[in-house]
Coordinates of C-alpha atoms and ligand atoms in Angstrom, one line a residue:
X1 CA 247.0 44.5 -2.0
X2 CA 248.6 41.6 -0.1
X3 CA 250.9 38.7 -0.7
X4 CA 248.7 36.4 1.5
X5 CA 246.6 33.6 0.0
X6 CA 243.1 35.0 0.4
X7 CA 240.9 32.6 -1.4
X8 CA 237.2 33.4 -2.1
X9 CA 235.1 35.4 -4.5
X10 CA 231.6 35.2 -2.9
X11 CA 229.9 38.6 -2.4
X12 CA 230.3 38.4 1.4
X13 CA 234.1 37.7 1.1
X14 CA 234.5 40.4 -1.5
X15 CA 232.9 42.8 0.9
X16 CA 235.4 41.7 3.6
X17 CA 238.3 42.4 1.2
X18 CA 236.9 45.8 0.3
X19 CA 236.7 46.6 4.0
X20 CA 240.4 45.5 4.3
X21 CA 241.4 48.0 1.6
X22 CA 239.3 50.8 3.2
X23 CA 240.6 50.1 6.7
X24 CA 244.3 49.5 6.0
X25 CA 245.5 53.1 5.4
X26 CA 244.2 54.5 8.8
X27 CA 245.5 53.8 12.3
X28 CA 242.2 53.2 14.1
X29 CA 241.7 50.1 16.2
X30 CA 239.9 47.2 14.5
X31 CA 237.7 44.5 16.2
X32 CA 237.3 41.4 14.1
X33 CA 234.4 39.1 15.1
X34 CA 233.5 35.7 13.7
X35 CA 233.2 32.1 14.5
X36 CA 236.2 29.9 15.0
X37 CA 238.2 29.2 11.8
X38 CA 236.6 32.0 9.7
X39 CA 240.0 33.6 9.0
X40 CA 240.3 36.3 11.6
X41 CA 244.0 36.1 11.9
X42 CA 244.4 35.9 8.1
X43 CA 242.4 39.1 7.7
X44 CA 244.3 40.9 10.5
X45 CA 247.5 40.1 8.6
X46 CA 245.9 41.3 5.4
X47 CA 245.1 44.6 7.0
X48 CA 248.7 44.9 8.2
X49 CA 250.1 44.0 4.7
X50 CA 247.9 46.5 3.0
X51 CA 248.8 49.3 5.4
X52 CA 251.7 51.8 5.4
X53 CA 253.0 49.7 8.4
X54 CA 253.7 46.7 6.1
X55 CA 257.5 47.0 6.4
X56 CA 257.3 46.9 10.2
X57 CA 256.4 43.9 12.3
X58 CA 253.1 42.1 12.7
X59 CA 253.1 40.7 16.2
X60 CA 250.3 38.3 17.3
X61 CA 249.3 37.4 20.9
X62 CA 246.6 34.9 21.8
X63 CA 245.3 36.4 25.1
X64 CA 243.6 33.0 26.0
X65 CA 246.8 31.0 25.6
X66 CA 248.8 32.8 28.3
X67 CA 248.1 32.4 32.0
X68 CA 246.7 35.7 33.3
X69 CA 249.6 36.1 35.8
X70 CA 252.0 36.2 32.8
X71 CA 250.0 38.2 30.4
X72 CA 250.9 41.6 31.7
X73 CA 254.6 41.0 31.3
X74 CA 254.0 39.4 27.9
X75 CA 252.1 42.6 26.8
X76 CA 254.2 45.3 28.4
X77 CA 257.5 43.6 29.3
X78 CA 259.4 43.7 32.6
X79 CA 262.5 45.0 34.3
X80 CA 265.2 42.7 35.7
X81 CA 264.1 41.6 39.1
X82 CA 260.4 42.7 38.7
X83 CA 259.3 39.3 40.0
X84 CA 260.9 36.0 40.8
X85 CA 262.5 34.6 37.7
X86 CA 262.8 38.0 35.9
X87 CA 266.5 37.6 35.2
X88 CA 266.7 40.3 32.6
X89 CA 264.8 43.3 31.2
X90 CA 262.3 42.0 28.6
X91 CA 260.4 43.8 25.9
X92 CA 256.7 43.1 25.7
X93 CA 254.6 42.6 22.6
X94 CA 253.6 46.2 22.4
X95 CA 257.2 47.3 22.2
X96 CA 258.0 44.5 19.7
X97 CA 255.3 45.8 17.5
X98 CA 256.4 49.4 17.6
X99 CA 255.8 51.0 14.2
X100 CA 253.8 48.0 13.2
X101 CA 250.6 46.1 14.1
X102 CA 249.7 44.2 17.3
X103 CA 247.1 41.4 16.8
X104 CA 245.4 40.6 20.1
X105 CA 243.5 37.3 19.5
X106 CA 240.7 36.1 21.8
X107 CA 240.5 39.6 23.3
X108 CA 237.4 38.5 25.3
X109 CA 239.7 36.6 27.5
X110 CA 241.7 39.7 28.6
X111 CA 241.6 39.5 32.4
X112 CA 239.6 42.4 34.0
X113 CA 242.7 43.6 36.0
X114 CA 244.6 44.2 32.7
X115 CA 241.8 45.9 30.8
X116 CA 242.5 49.4 32.3
X117 CA 246.2 49.2 31.3
X118 CA 245.3 48.1 27.8
X119 CA 242.8 51.0 27.6
X120 CA 245.5 53.4 28.6
X121 CA 248.0 52.3 26.0
X122 CA 245.3 52.5 23.3
X123 CA 244.4 56.0 24.4
X124 CA 247.7 57.5 25.4
X125 CA 250.1 55.3 23.4
X126 CA 252.3 54.9 26.5
X127 CA 252.9 52.4 29.3
X128 CA 255.4 51.3 31.9
X129 CA 257.2 47.9 31.9
X130 CA 256.5 45.8 35.0
X131 CA 258.8 47.0 37.8
X132 CA 259.6 50.2 36.1
X133 CA 258.6 53.8 36.5
X134 CA 259.9 54.9 33.2
X135 CA 257.2 55.6 30.6
X136 CA 257.6 54.0 27.2
X137 CA 256.0 55.7 24.1
X138 CA 254.9 53.5 21.3
X139 CA 253.2 53.7 17.9
X140 CA 251.2 50.6 17.4
X141 CA 248.1 49.8 15.5
X142 CA 245.9 47.3 17.4
X143 CA 243.8 44.8 15.7
X144 CA 241.8 42.6 18.1
X145 CA 239.7 39.5 17.4
X146 CA 237.2 37.3 19.2
X147 CA 234.8 34.5 18.6
X148 CA 232.8 35.6 21.6
X149 CA 230.0 38.2 21.6
X150 CA 231.9 41.0 23.1
X151 CA 228.9 43.3 23.5
X152 CA 227.2 40.6 25.5
X153 CA 230.3 40.3 27.7
X154 CA 230.0 44.1 28.3
X155 CA 226.4 43.7 29.3
X156 CA 227.4 41.0 31.7
X157 CA 230.1 43.3 33.1
X158 CA 232.8 40.8 32.1
X159 CA 234.4 43.3 29.7
X160 CA 234.9 47.0 30.2
X161 CA 232.5 49.1 28.1
X162 CA 235.2 51.9 27.6
X163 CA 237.7 49.3 26.3
X164 CA 235.1 47.7 24.0
X165 CA 234.3 51.1 22.4
X166 CA 238.1 51.9 22.1
X167 CA 238.7 48.6 20.3
X168 CA 235.5 48.6 18.3
X169 CA 236.3 51.8 16.4
X170 CA 236.2 49.8 13.2
X171 CA 234.1 46.6 13.6
X172 CA 234.5 43.7 11.1
X173 CA 232.4 40.6 11.0
X174 CA 233.7 37.5 9.2
X175 CA 230.9 35.4 7.7
X176 CA 230.8 31.7 8.5
X177 CA 231.7 29.4 5.6
X178 CA 228.1 28.1 5.4
X179 CA 227.1 31.7 4.3
X180 CA 229.7 31.7 1.5
X181 CA 229.1 28.3 -0.1
X182 CA 230.4 29.8 -3.4
X183 CA 233.9 29.8 -1.8
X184 CA 233.9 26.1 -1.0
X185 CA 235.1 25.0 -4.4
X186 CA 238.0 27.5 -4.8
X187 CA 239.1 26.8 -1.2
X188 CA 239.0 23.1 -1.8
X189 CA 241.0 23.4 -5.0
X190 CA 243.5 25.6 -3.1
X191 CA 243.9 23.2 -0.2
X192 CA 244.0 20.1 -2.4
X193 CA 246.8 21.6 -4.5
X194 CA 248.8 22.6 -1.3
X195 CA 248.3 19.3 0.5
X196 CA 249.0 17.2 -2.6
X197 CA 252.3 18.9 -3.1
X198 CA 253.2 18.7 0.6
X199 CA 252.2 15.1 1.0
X200 CA 253.6 14.2 -2.5
X201 CA 250.2 12.7 -3.5
X202 CA 249.1 14.0 -6.9
X203 CA 245.4 14.6 -7.1
X204 CA 244.1 15.3 -10.6
X205 CA 240.4 15.3 -10.2
X206 CA 237.9 16.6 -7.7
X207 CA 234.6 14.8 -8.7
X208 CA 231.4 16.9 -8.8
X209 CA 229.7 14.7 -6.3
X210 CA 232.5 15.3 -3.8
X211 CA 232.1 19.1 -4.3
X212 CA 228.3 18.7 -3.7
X213 CA 228.9 16.9 -0.4
X214 CA 231.4 19.6 0.7
X215 CA 228.9 22.3 -0.2
X216 CA 226.1 20.6 1.7
X217 CA 228.1 20.3 4.9
X218 CA 227.6 22.8 7.7
X219 CA 231.3 23.5 8.5
X220 CA 230.9 24.6 12.1
X221 CA 234.8 24.8 12.2
X222 CA 234.7 26.9 9.1
X223 CA 237.8 27.2 6.8
X224 CA 240.1 25.5 9.3
X225 CA 237.8 22.5 9.4
X226 CA 237.6 22.4 5.6
X227 CA 241.4 22.7 5.4
X228 CA 242.0 19.8 7.9
X229 CA 239.3 17.7 6.3
X230 CA 240.9 18.1 2.8
X231 CA 244.3 17.1 4.2
X232 CA 242.7 13.9 5.4
X233 CA 240.9 13.3 2.1
X234 CA 244.1 13.8 0.1
X235 CA 246.0 11.5 2.5
X236 CA 243.4 8.7 2.3
X237 CA 242.5 9.0 -1.4
X238 CA 243.7 5.8 -3.0
X239 CA 244.5 7.3 -6.4
X240 CA 244.6 10.6 -8.3
X241 CA 240.8 11.2 -7.7
X242 CA 239.8 12.9 -4.5
X243 CA 237.8 10.7 -2.2
X244 CA 236.1 11.8 1.0
X245 CA 236.7 10.0 4.3
X246 CA 233.4 8.6 5.6
X247 CA 233.0 10.8 8.6
X248 CA 231.9 14.0 6.7
X249 CA 229.0 12.2 5.0
X250 CA 227.9 11.0 8.5
X251 CA 227.9 14.5 9.9
X252 CA 226.2 16.5 7.1
X253 CA 223.3 18.5 8.6
X254 CA 220.6 20.6 7.0
X255 CA 222.0 24.1 6.9
X256 CA 218.9 25.7 8.4
X257 CA 219.7 24.1 11.8
X258 CA 222.6 26.4 12.3
X259 CA 220.8 29.6 11.6
X260 CA 219.9 30.5 15.2
X261 CA 223.0 29.1 16.9
X262 CA 225.3 31.4 18.8
X263 CA 229.1 31.4 18.1
X264 CA 229.7 29.5 21.3
X265 CA 227.1 26.8 20.3
X266 CA 228.7 26.4 17.0
X267 CA 232.2 26.0 18.6
X268 CA 230.9 23.6 21.2
X269 CA 229.1 21.4 18.6
X270 CA 232.1 21.3 16.4
X271 CA 234.5 20.3 19.2
X272 CA 232.1 17.6 20.5
X273 CA 231.7 16.2 17.0
X274 CA 235.4 16.0 16.5
X275 CA 235.9 14.4 20.0
X276 CA 233.3 11.8 19.1
X277 CA 235.2 11.0 15.9
X278 CA 238.5 10.6 17.8
X279 CA 236.8 8.7 20.7
X280 CA 237.7 11.6 23.0
X281 CA 241.4 11.4 22.2
X282 CA 242.7 15.0 22.4
X283 CA 246.4 14.9 21.8
X284 CA 248.7 13.1 19.3
X285 CA 248.5 12.6 15.6
X286 CA 245.0 11.1 15.6
X287 CA 243.7 13.4 18.4
X288 CA 241.0 16.1 18.2
X289 CA 243.4 19.0 18.7
X290 CA 245.3 17.9 15.6
X291 CA 242.1 17.5 13.5
X292 CA 240.9 21.0 14.6
X293 CA 244.3 22.5 13.9
X294 CA 244.7 23.8 17.5
X295 CA 247.4 23.3 20.1
X296 CA 246.4 20.7 22.6
X297 CA 246.4 23.2 25.5
X298 CA 244.2 25.6 23.5
X299 CA 241.6 22.9 22.9
X300 CA 241.6 21.9 26.6
X301 CA 241.1 25.5 27.5
X302 CA 238.2 25.9 25.0
X303 CA 236.6 22.7 26.3
X304 CA 236.7 23.9 29.9
X305 CA 235.3 27.2 28.8
X306 CA 232.5 25.6 26.9
X307 CA 231.7 23.2 29.7
X308 CA 232.8 20.1 27.8
X309 CA 234.0 17.4 30.2
X310 CA 237.4 15.8 29.6
X311 CA 236.8 12.1 29.3
X312 CA 239.4 9.4 29.3
X313 CA 239.7 8.0 25.8
X314 CA 239.6 4.2 25.3
X315 CA 242.3 4.9 22.7
X316 CA 244.7 6.3 25.3
X317 CA 248.0 4.6 25.3
X318 CA 248.7 2.4 28.4
X319 CA 250.8 3.7 31.2
X320 CA 254.5 3.2 30.3
X321 CA 257.8 3.8 32.0
X322 CA 259.8 6.8 30.9
X323 CA 263.5 6.8 30.1
X324 CA 264.3 8.1 33.6
X325 CA 262.5 5.1 35.1
X326 CA 259.5 7.1 36.3
X327 CA 256.0 5.9 35.6
X328 CA 253.8 8.3 33.7
X329 CA 250.6 8.0 31.8
X330 CA 251.1 8.5 28.1
X331 CA 248.9 11.5 27.2
X332 CA 245.3 10.5 26.9
X333 CA 244.3 14.0 26.2
Ligands
ATP401 N1 240.4 33.3 2.7 C1 241.2 32.3 3.0 N2 241.9 31.7 2.0 C2 242.7 30.7 2.3 N3 242.9 30.2 3.6 C3 242.3 30.8 4.6 C4 241.4 31.9 4.3 N4 240.9 32.2 5.5 C5 241.4 31.4 6.5 N5 242.2 30.5 5.9 C6 243.0 29.5 6.6 O1 242.1 28.9 7.5 C7 242.7 28.6 8.8 C8 242.0 29.4 9.9 O2 242.2 30.8 9.7 P1 242.5 31.7 11.0 O3 243.5 31.1 11.9 O4 242.8 33.1 10.5 O5 241.0 31.7 11.6 P2 240.5 32.3 13.0 O6 239.2 32.9 12.7 O7 241.6 33.2 13.6 O8 240.3 31.0 13.9 P3 240.2 30.9 15.6 O9 238.9 31.6 15.9 O10 240.1 29.5 15.8 O11 241.4 31.6 16.1 C9 244.2 29.0 8.6 O12 245.0 27.9 8.3 C10 244.1 30.0 7.4 O13 245.3 30.0 6.7
MG402 MG1 242.7 33.0 15.5

């Protein structure tokens, strides 16, 4: 199948892997939905690696991380002089992925003005670079992902219905970690082994009571949260026996609480919990972005979208003078 590390043997995860094998040989578009950190990008790569396109490129683009004014050029490329600063002709992600797979992450954030152009390239397999009249033909398989409810965005007229149906030819839903508790032990063992080797801190034993605590936790940030948490646990374990940092025990919730939450609620709660733990510090080694395994700008973007205010952390470093002699505030977020 694939050379990727895909850990898990729960029935729900085995069903996902069976879907990957079924989906891989065909060229139809795939829409992967699931909460943050459930492994959407990993599964997109697995589809590519199991497909006949495996020897061509897998190109990933996070639609939420690129300002909308630049996204068109990022996707389709531009001609020299197409806009101020366009010094040379540039290939877009579609052209880079020619023959391979293009992974469009956070597709729900695709600006409305770009959606018709994306629809056209999915249907006709052709487009024009910005500033060009020459049509470029490409052969790309598109795998898109989102942690938003795309059907609901369609209902609210925030996402084009025709594009949704074009992307949703093969829908995939990744289960949250709390619905595949059976995978928590193998994932923990996998991350402990990796982190221990990387941090040069041998861990020989994961006590049963530690596993029980990990299994009881809700994991709103899913596999990414578990991964980051294990890294901290390995780092702070005083000896070869894995010890848990205190904060997880403080945040264990009954699993039933999560049953009726929307994906956005889960995301919001997880980010707020992490911000509380870091005293609202976003950037830096001890900041929330690092703990969540996200770039700082992505976390700030998500916070704005989820209506989480950006507070000044009391742990922010004081204003200092930069080498050029200009005053600037050391990043408090
Ligand atoms: N089955 C798995 N086995 C091992 N590691 C995994 C597995 N699934 C995900 N991971 C790891 O968990 C982390 C999160 O995975 P990924 O980035 O694919 O999630 P995502 O759903 O795309 O998250 P987001 O919604 O935040 O973009 C990554 O570090 C990835 O390597
Ligand atoms: Mg992702």
